[in-house]
Amino acid sequence: MKKAVFYDHILDMCVQENMSTESALSYAKDLGIELLEISENNIKDDSGELKNRINFFGMHVSCLCAYFNFAHETDINKRGIGALENAARLEAQNILVIPGYFKEGISKEEKYSEKMKMIETLIKFTEAANKYGLTVLMEEYDSSDAPFSTSQ
């Protein structure tokens, strides 16, 4: 079994311990971390430097985490394909999708409608992800505003 950590925790360690990203990555590697889960926010305007830095320490990206609003952004070509291309560029095997949240105060019927749109868009996204060789993952958020939550 390989160990993974969320890249944001590496960045937090840099601030908390007053260390460089390289030192934090080296320390994580020494602890047995081999894989990193990276938020799409961490790669904005990145030309591959992050992947190279990670690979330098013998680590790889296991997953790109991406937030969407699939209930209202149903055209995956607008942003979804870009996320898939980013995941493929990082040589990630997975993409973690957060499909959106319910707006506060909407009716049960509106929640159902939004959830159905999210599901339809998620199906299209998953079909596109398959073409990139990516597995789509989902995280269950402990919030009643998350459409795929077990929270009531």
Rosetta silent file (secondary structure, phi, psi, omega in degrees, C-alpha in Angstrom):
SEQUENCE: MKKAVFYDHILDMCVQENMSTESALSYAKDLGIELLEISENNIKDDSGELKNRINFFGMHVSCLCAYFNFAHETDINKRGIGALENAARLEAQNILVIPGYFKEGISKEEKYSEKMKMIETLIKFTEAANKYGLTVLMEEYDSSDAPFSTSQ
SCORE:     score description
SCORE:     0.000 S_00000001
   1 L     0.000  136.874  178.264    0.000    0.000    0.000 S_00000001
   2 L   -98.188  147.355  179.117    1.248    3.460   -0.881 S_00000001
   3 E   -97.609  140.255  178.907    0.823    6.461    1.393 S_00000001
   4 E  -130.104  156.542  175.188   -0.604    9.717    0.107 S_00000001
   5 E  -142.070  151.364  177.219   -1.109   13.170    1.568 S_00000001
   6 E   -73.177  130.008 -175.995   -3.008   16.227    0.403 S_00000001
   7 H   -58.096  -31.645  178.059   -0.539   18.743   -1.036 S_00000001
   8 H   -59.732  -30.018  177.399   -2.172   21.573    0.915 S_00000001
   9 H   -69.848  -31.961  174.005   -0.915   19.863    4.081 S_00000001
  10 H   -63.644  -45.053  179.926    2.621   20.087    2.691 S_00000001
  11 H   -65.541  -37.715  176.119    2.077   23.815    2.155 S_00000001
  12 H   -61.493  -41.820  179.424    0.662   24.154    5.682 S_00000001
  13 H   -61.492  -36.694  178.475    3.774   22.455    7.044 S_00000001
  14 H   -59.232  -44.114 -179.378    5.929   25.019    5.212 S_00000001
  15 H   -70.739  -48.268 -175.425    4.181   27.857    7.018 S_00000001
  16 H   -65.572  -36.454 -176.261    3.966   26.159   10.417 S_00000001
  17 H  -104.295    4.687 -179.880    7.560   24.953   10.441 S_00000001
  18 L    51.838   55.129 -179.096    9.037   27.864    8.453 S_00000001
  19 L  -129.425  159.787  179.119   10.487   25.554    5.817 S_00000001
  20 L   -73.794  160.956  176.311   10.732   25.557    2.045 S_00000001
  21 H   -59.258  -40.310 -179.846    8.437   23.480   -0.124 S_00000001
  22 H   -62.512  -42.887  178.534   11.437   21.374   -1.111 S_00000001
  23 H   -64.349  -40.080  179.896   12.294   20.672    2.537 S_00000001
  24 H   -66.746  -40.608  177.655    8.685   19.767    3.293 S_00000001
  25 H   -65.321  -41.062  178.465    8.509   17.411    0.309 S_00000001
  26 H   -62.547  -42.688  179.208   11.785   15.795    1.327 S_00000001
  27 H   -63.651  -44.562  178.970   10.506   15.333    4.888 S_00000001
  28 H   -60.872  -41.948  178.140    7.236   13.830    3.621 S_00000001
  29 H   -61.762  -42.172  178.270    9.191   11.438    1.422 S_00000001
  30 H   -61.849  -28.008  178.217   11.317   10.428    4.423 S_00000001
  31 L   -82.385   -2.405  178.172    8.058    9.609    6.254 S_00000001
  32 L    98.058    8.292  177.580    7.104    7.237    3.432 S_00000001
  33 E   -74.235  128.062  179.500    4.759    9.473    1.473 S_00000001
  34 E  -115.028  -23.713 -173.725    4.836    8.484   -2.199 S_00000001
  35 E  -126.499  147.368  177.209    1.713   10.118   -3.600 S_00000001
  36 E  -123.414  141.090  172.080    0.179   13.575   -3.424 S_00000001
  37 E  -102.894  123.739 -171.580   -3.407   14.660   -3.899 S_00000001
  38 E  -118.889  132.793  175.055   -3.410   18.120   -5.427 S_00000001
  39 E   -75.030  143.360  177.992   -6.186   20.683   -5.590 S_00000001
  40 H   -57.711  -28.751  178.511   -6.768   22.227   -8.974 S_00000001
  41 H   -62.085  -27.364 -178.789   -6.266   25.589   -7.242 S_00000001
  42 H   -76.924  -11.195 -176.245   -2.599   24.683   -6.662 S_00000001
  43 H  -113.802    8.066  176.057   -1.837   24.360  -10.354 S_00000001
  44 L   -58.728  131.176  179.028   -3.319   27.561  -11.706 S_00000001
  45 L    62.134   20.712  178.714   -0.710   29.173  -13.971 S_00000001
  46 L   -95.216  127.738 -176.956    1.678   26.252  -13.348 S_00000001
  47 L   -96.590   21.164 -179.017    3.659   25.264  -16.410 S_00000001
  48 L   108.702   -3.890 -179.137    4.709   21.893  -15.060 S_00000001
  49 H   -61.281  -41.524 -178.385    7.071   23.147  -12.379 S_00000001
  50 H   -63.240  -46.638  179.212    5.050   21.545   -9.578 S_00000001
  51 H   -59.877  -43.606  179.275    5.005   18.115  -11.243 S_00000001
  52 H   -62.297  -41.534  179.422    8.752   18.325  -11.839 S_00000001
  53 H   -63.079  -44.548  179.923    9.364   19.318   -8.211 S_00000001
  54 H   -63.835  -45.988 -179.873    7.232   16.434   -6.949 S_00000001
  55 H   -63.713  -32.288  179.396    8.901   13.943   -9.299 S_00000001
  56 H   -57.645  -34.286 -179.123   12.331   15.159   -8.195 S_00000001
  57 L   -91.388   12.195  177.519   11.557   13.773   -4.731 S_00000001
  58 L    74.133   20.907  178.801   10.388   10.448   -6.166 S_00000001
  59 L  -108.455  164.829  179.332    6.746   11.273   -5.570 S_00000001
  60 E  -138.736  161.584  176.718    3.833   11.303   -7.966 S_00000001
  61 E   -87.657  122.015  178.278    0.395   12.873   -8.187 S_00000001
  62 E   -90.485  -28.615 -170.049   -2.289   10.316   -7.425 S_00000001
  63 E  -156.258  138.920  169.638   -5.267   12.610   -7.722 S_00000001
  64 E  -104.446  128.098  179.302   -6.344   16.056   -8.850 S_00000001
  65 E   -99.450  128.356 -175.692   -9.181   17.474   -6.726 S_00000001
  66 E  -135.988  132.691  177.430  -11.583   19.762   -8.567 S_00000001
  67 E   -95.846  137.351  179.241  -14.647   21.717   -7.428 S_00000001
  68 L  -133.702  176.288  172.473  -17.526   22.240   -9.834 S_00000001
  69 L  -131.315   66.227 -171.834  -21.074   23.530   -9.910 S_00000001
  70 L   -64.072  -16.246  176.794  -22.577   20.765  -12.038 S_00000001
  71 L   -72.844  -25.238 -176.147  -26.162   21.796  -11.260 S_00000001
  72 L  -122.283  -17.966  176.486  -25.626   25.073  -13.122 S_00000001
  73 L  -113.565   82.849 -173.065  -22.519   24.449  -15.241 S_00000001
  74 L   -91.139   -9.436  177.900  -23.657   21.473  -17.300 S_00000001
  75 L   -89.546  101.739 -175.861  -21.346   22.032  -20.287 S_00000001
  76 L   -68.820  -15.198  178.518  -18.219   20.109  -19.339 S_00000001
  77 L   -69.898  -23.029 -177.870  -16.331   21.647  -22.246 S_00000001
  78 L   -70.408  -43.247 -178.556  -16.253   25.007  -20.468 S_00000001
  79 L  -138.052  -29.318 -176.690  -14.213   23.903  -17.444 S_00000001
  80 H   -62.233  -43.148 -179.935  -14.446   20.165  -16.991 S_00000001
  81 H   -63.973  -37.307  177.209  -12.228   19.272  -19.932 S_00000001
  82 H   -60.756  -40.718  177.676   -9.588   21.681  -18.633 S_00000001
  83 H   -65.223  -40.420  178.252   -9.565   19.863  -15.287 S_00000001
  84 H   -65.248  -40.623  177.812   -9.191   16.530  -17.077 S_00000001
  85 H   -64.229  -39.577  177.326   -6.335   17.902  -19.164 S_00000001
  86 H   -63.029  -43.928  179.453   -4.648   19.178  -15.992 S_00000001
  87 H   -62.466  -42.643  179.058   -4.991   15.784  -14.323 S_00000001
  88 H   -65.470  -40.003  179.072   -3.554   14.052  -17.393 S_00000001
  89 H   -62.646  -34.673  178.077   -0.684   16.572  -17.566 S_00000001
  90 L   -80.531   -4.592 -176.625    0.152   15.780  -13.938 S_00000001
  91 L    60.740   33.290  175.584   -0.011   12.064  -14.824 S_00000001
  92 L   -73.426  151.526  175.927   -2.608   11.556  -12.108 S_00000001
  93 L   -92.936  -20.392 -173.312   -4.575    8.330  -12.186 S_00000001
  94 E  -132.388  156.878  169.476   -7.637    9.849  -10.541 S_00000001
  95 E  -131.343  122.402  179.344   -9.686   13.007  -10.453 S_00000001
  96 E   -90.111  121.492 -175.433  -11.685   13.744   -7.314 S_00000001
  97 E  -106.822  126.060  167.963  -14.871   15.578   -8.209 S_00000001
  98 E  -107.384  104.939 -167.869  -16.816   17.785   -5.861 S_00000001
  99 L   -75.539   -6.819 -179.313  -19.900   18.352   -8.048 S_00000001
 100 L   129.573  179.154 -179.284  -21.263   21.347   -6.176 S_00000001
 101 L  -131.449  155.331  174.219  -23.483   22.160   -3.235 S_00000001
 102 L   -72.023  144.344  173.178  -27.141   22.943   -2.826 S_00000001
 103 L   -69.950  143.863 -179.379  -28.006   26.588   -2.409 S_00000001
 104 L   -65.287  136.063  173.578  -29.135   27.385    1.096 S_00000001
 105 L    82.846    8.416  179.828  -32.881   27.525    1.622 S_00000001
 106 L   -82.108  158.123 -177.268  -34.031   25.835   -1.586 S_00000001
 107 L   -72.978  167.456  178.154  -37.047   23.547   -1.613 S_00000001
 108 H   -60.627  -39.203 -179.975  -36.970   19.765   -1.670 S_00000001
 109 H   -66.506  -41.100  177.788  -38.103   19.845   -5.312 S_00000001
 110 H   -65.250  -39.333  177.191  -35.313   22.274   -6.253 S_00000001
 111 H   -60.719  -44.174 -179.810  -32.773   20.049   -4.477 S_00000001
 112 H   -61.799  -45.494  179.915  -34.012   17.069   -6.458 S_00000001
 113 H   -61.559  -45.385  178.947  -33.786   18.995   -9.731 S_00000001
 114 H   -63.633  -41.427 -179.466  -30.268   20.239   -8.964 S_00000001
 115 H   -62.830  -41.305  178.982  -29.154   16.760   -7.927 S_00000001
 116 H   -63.697  -39.882  176.328  -30.457   15.283  -11.201 S_00000001
 117 H   -63.716  -40.972  178.166  -28.545   17.922  -13.199 S_00000001
 118 H   -61.634  -43.441 -179.514  -25.407   17.120  -11.198 S_00000001
 119 H   -63.352  -46.436  179.672  -25.815   13.411  -11.900 S_00000001
 120 H   -60.019  -43.763 -179.606  -26.337   13.983  -15.628 S_00000001
 121 H   -69.319  -37.876  178.316  -23.299   16.252  -15.820 S_00000001
 122 H   -63.476  -37.471  176.746  -21.236   13.859  -13.721 S_00000001
 123 H   -62.601  -46.543  177.922  -22.055   11.037  -16.156 S_00000001
 124 H   -61.310  -41.916 -179.656  -20.829   13.171  -19.091 S_00000001
 125 H   -63.251  -43.526 -179.845  -17.736   14.131  -17.116 S_00000001
 126 H   -63.608  -40.115  176.777  -16.988   10.497  -16.254 S_00000001
 127 H   -61.564  -42.148  178.092  -17.303    9.469  -19.902 S_00000001
 128 H   -67.368  -40.096 -179.903  -14.821   12.195  -20.844 S_00000001
 129 H   -60.747  -37.788  178.683  -12.494   11.189  -17.983 S_00000001
 130 H   -58.822  -35.457  179.329  -12.395    7.641  -19.314 S_00000001
 131 H   -67.162  -24.324  177.372  -10.950    8.984  -22.579 S_00000001
 132 L   -93.365    0.847 -178.422   -8.076   10.478  -20.557 S_00000001
 133 L    74.382   23.501 -177.020   -7.534    7.216  -18.677 S_00000001
 134 L  -104.150  144.059  173.212   -8.722    8.803  -15.427 S_00000001
 135 E   -97.894  131.388  179.052  -10.869    7.305  -12.708 S_00000001
 136 E   -88.120  127.244  176.784  -13.445    9.670  -11.230 S_00000001
 137 E  -113.786  154.856  174.377  -13.610    9.676   -7.427 S_00000001
 138 E  -132.296  147.420  178.564  -16.105   11.406   -5.191 S_00000001
 139 L  -112.230  134.089  178.181  -15.811   12.445   -1.582 S_00000001
 140 L   -84.629  114.495  178.423  -18.732   12.308    0.770 S_00000001
 141 L   -90.925  139.367 -179.170  -18.910   15.633    2.566 S_00000001
 142 L   -84.842   71.400 -178.675  -20.538   15.696    5.961 S_00000001
 143 L  -153.987  137.934  178.169  -22.943   18.470    5.115 S_00000001
 144 L   -70.563  -11.982  176.475  -26.623   18.571    4.236 S_00000001
 145 L   -84.955   -9.158  177.921  -25.678   21.059    1.485 S_00000001
 146 L   -88.203  128.773 -173.938  -23.606   18.374   -0.269 S_00000001
 147 L   -67.953  -22.305 -177.919  -25.750   16.486   -2.786 S_00000001
 148 L  -115.341   35.109 -178.136  -24.085   13.120   -2.178 S_00000001
 149 L   -94.182  151.573  172.950  -23.888   13.369    1.577 S_00000001
 150 L   -92.959   -2.329  178.458  -25.264   10.914    4.089 S_00000001
 151 L   -72.315  142.757  179.498  -25.817   13.820    6.473 S_00000001
 152 L   -99.605    0.000    0.000  -29.458   14.739    6.990 S_00000001
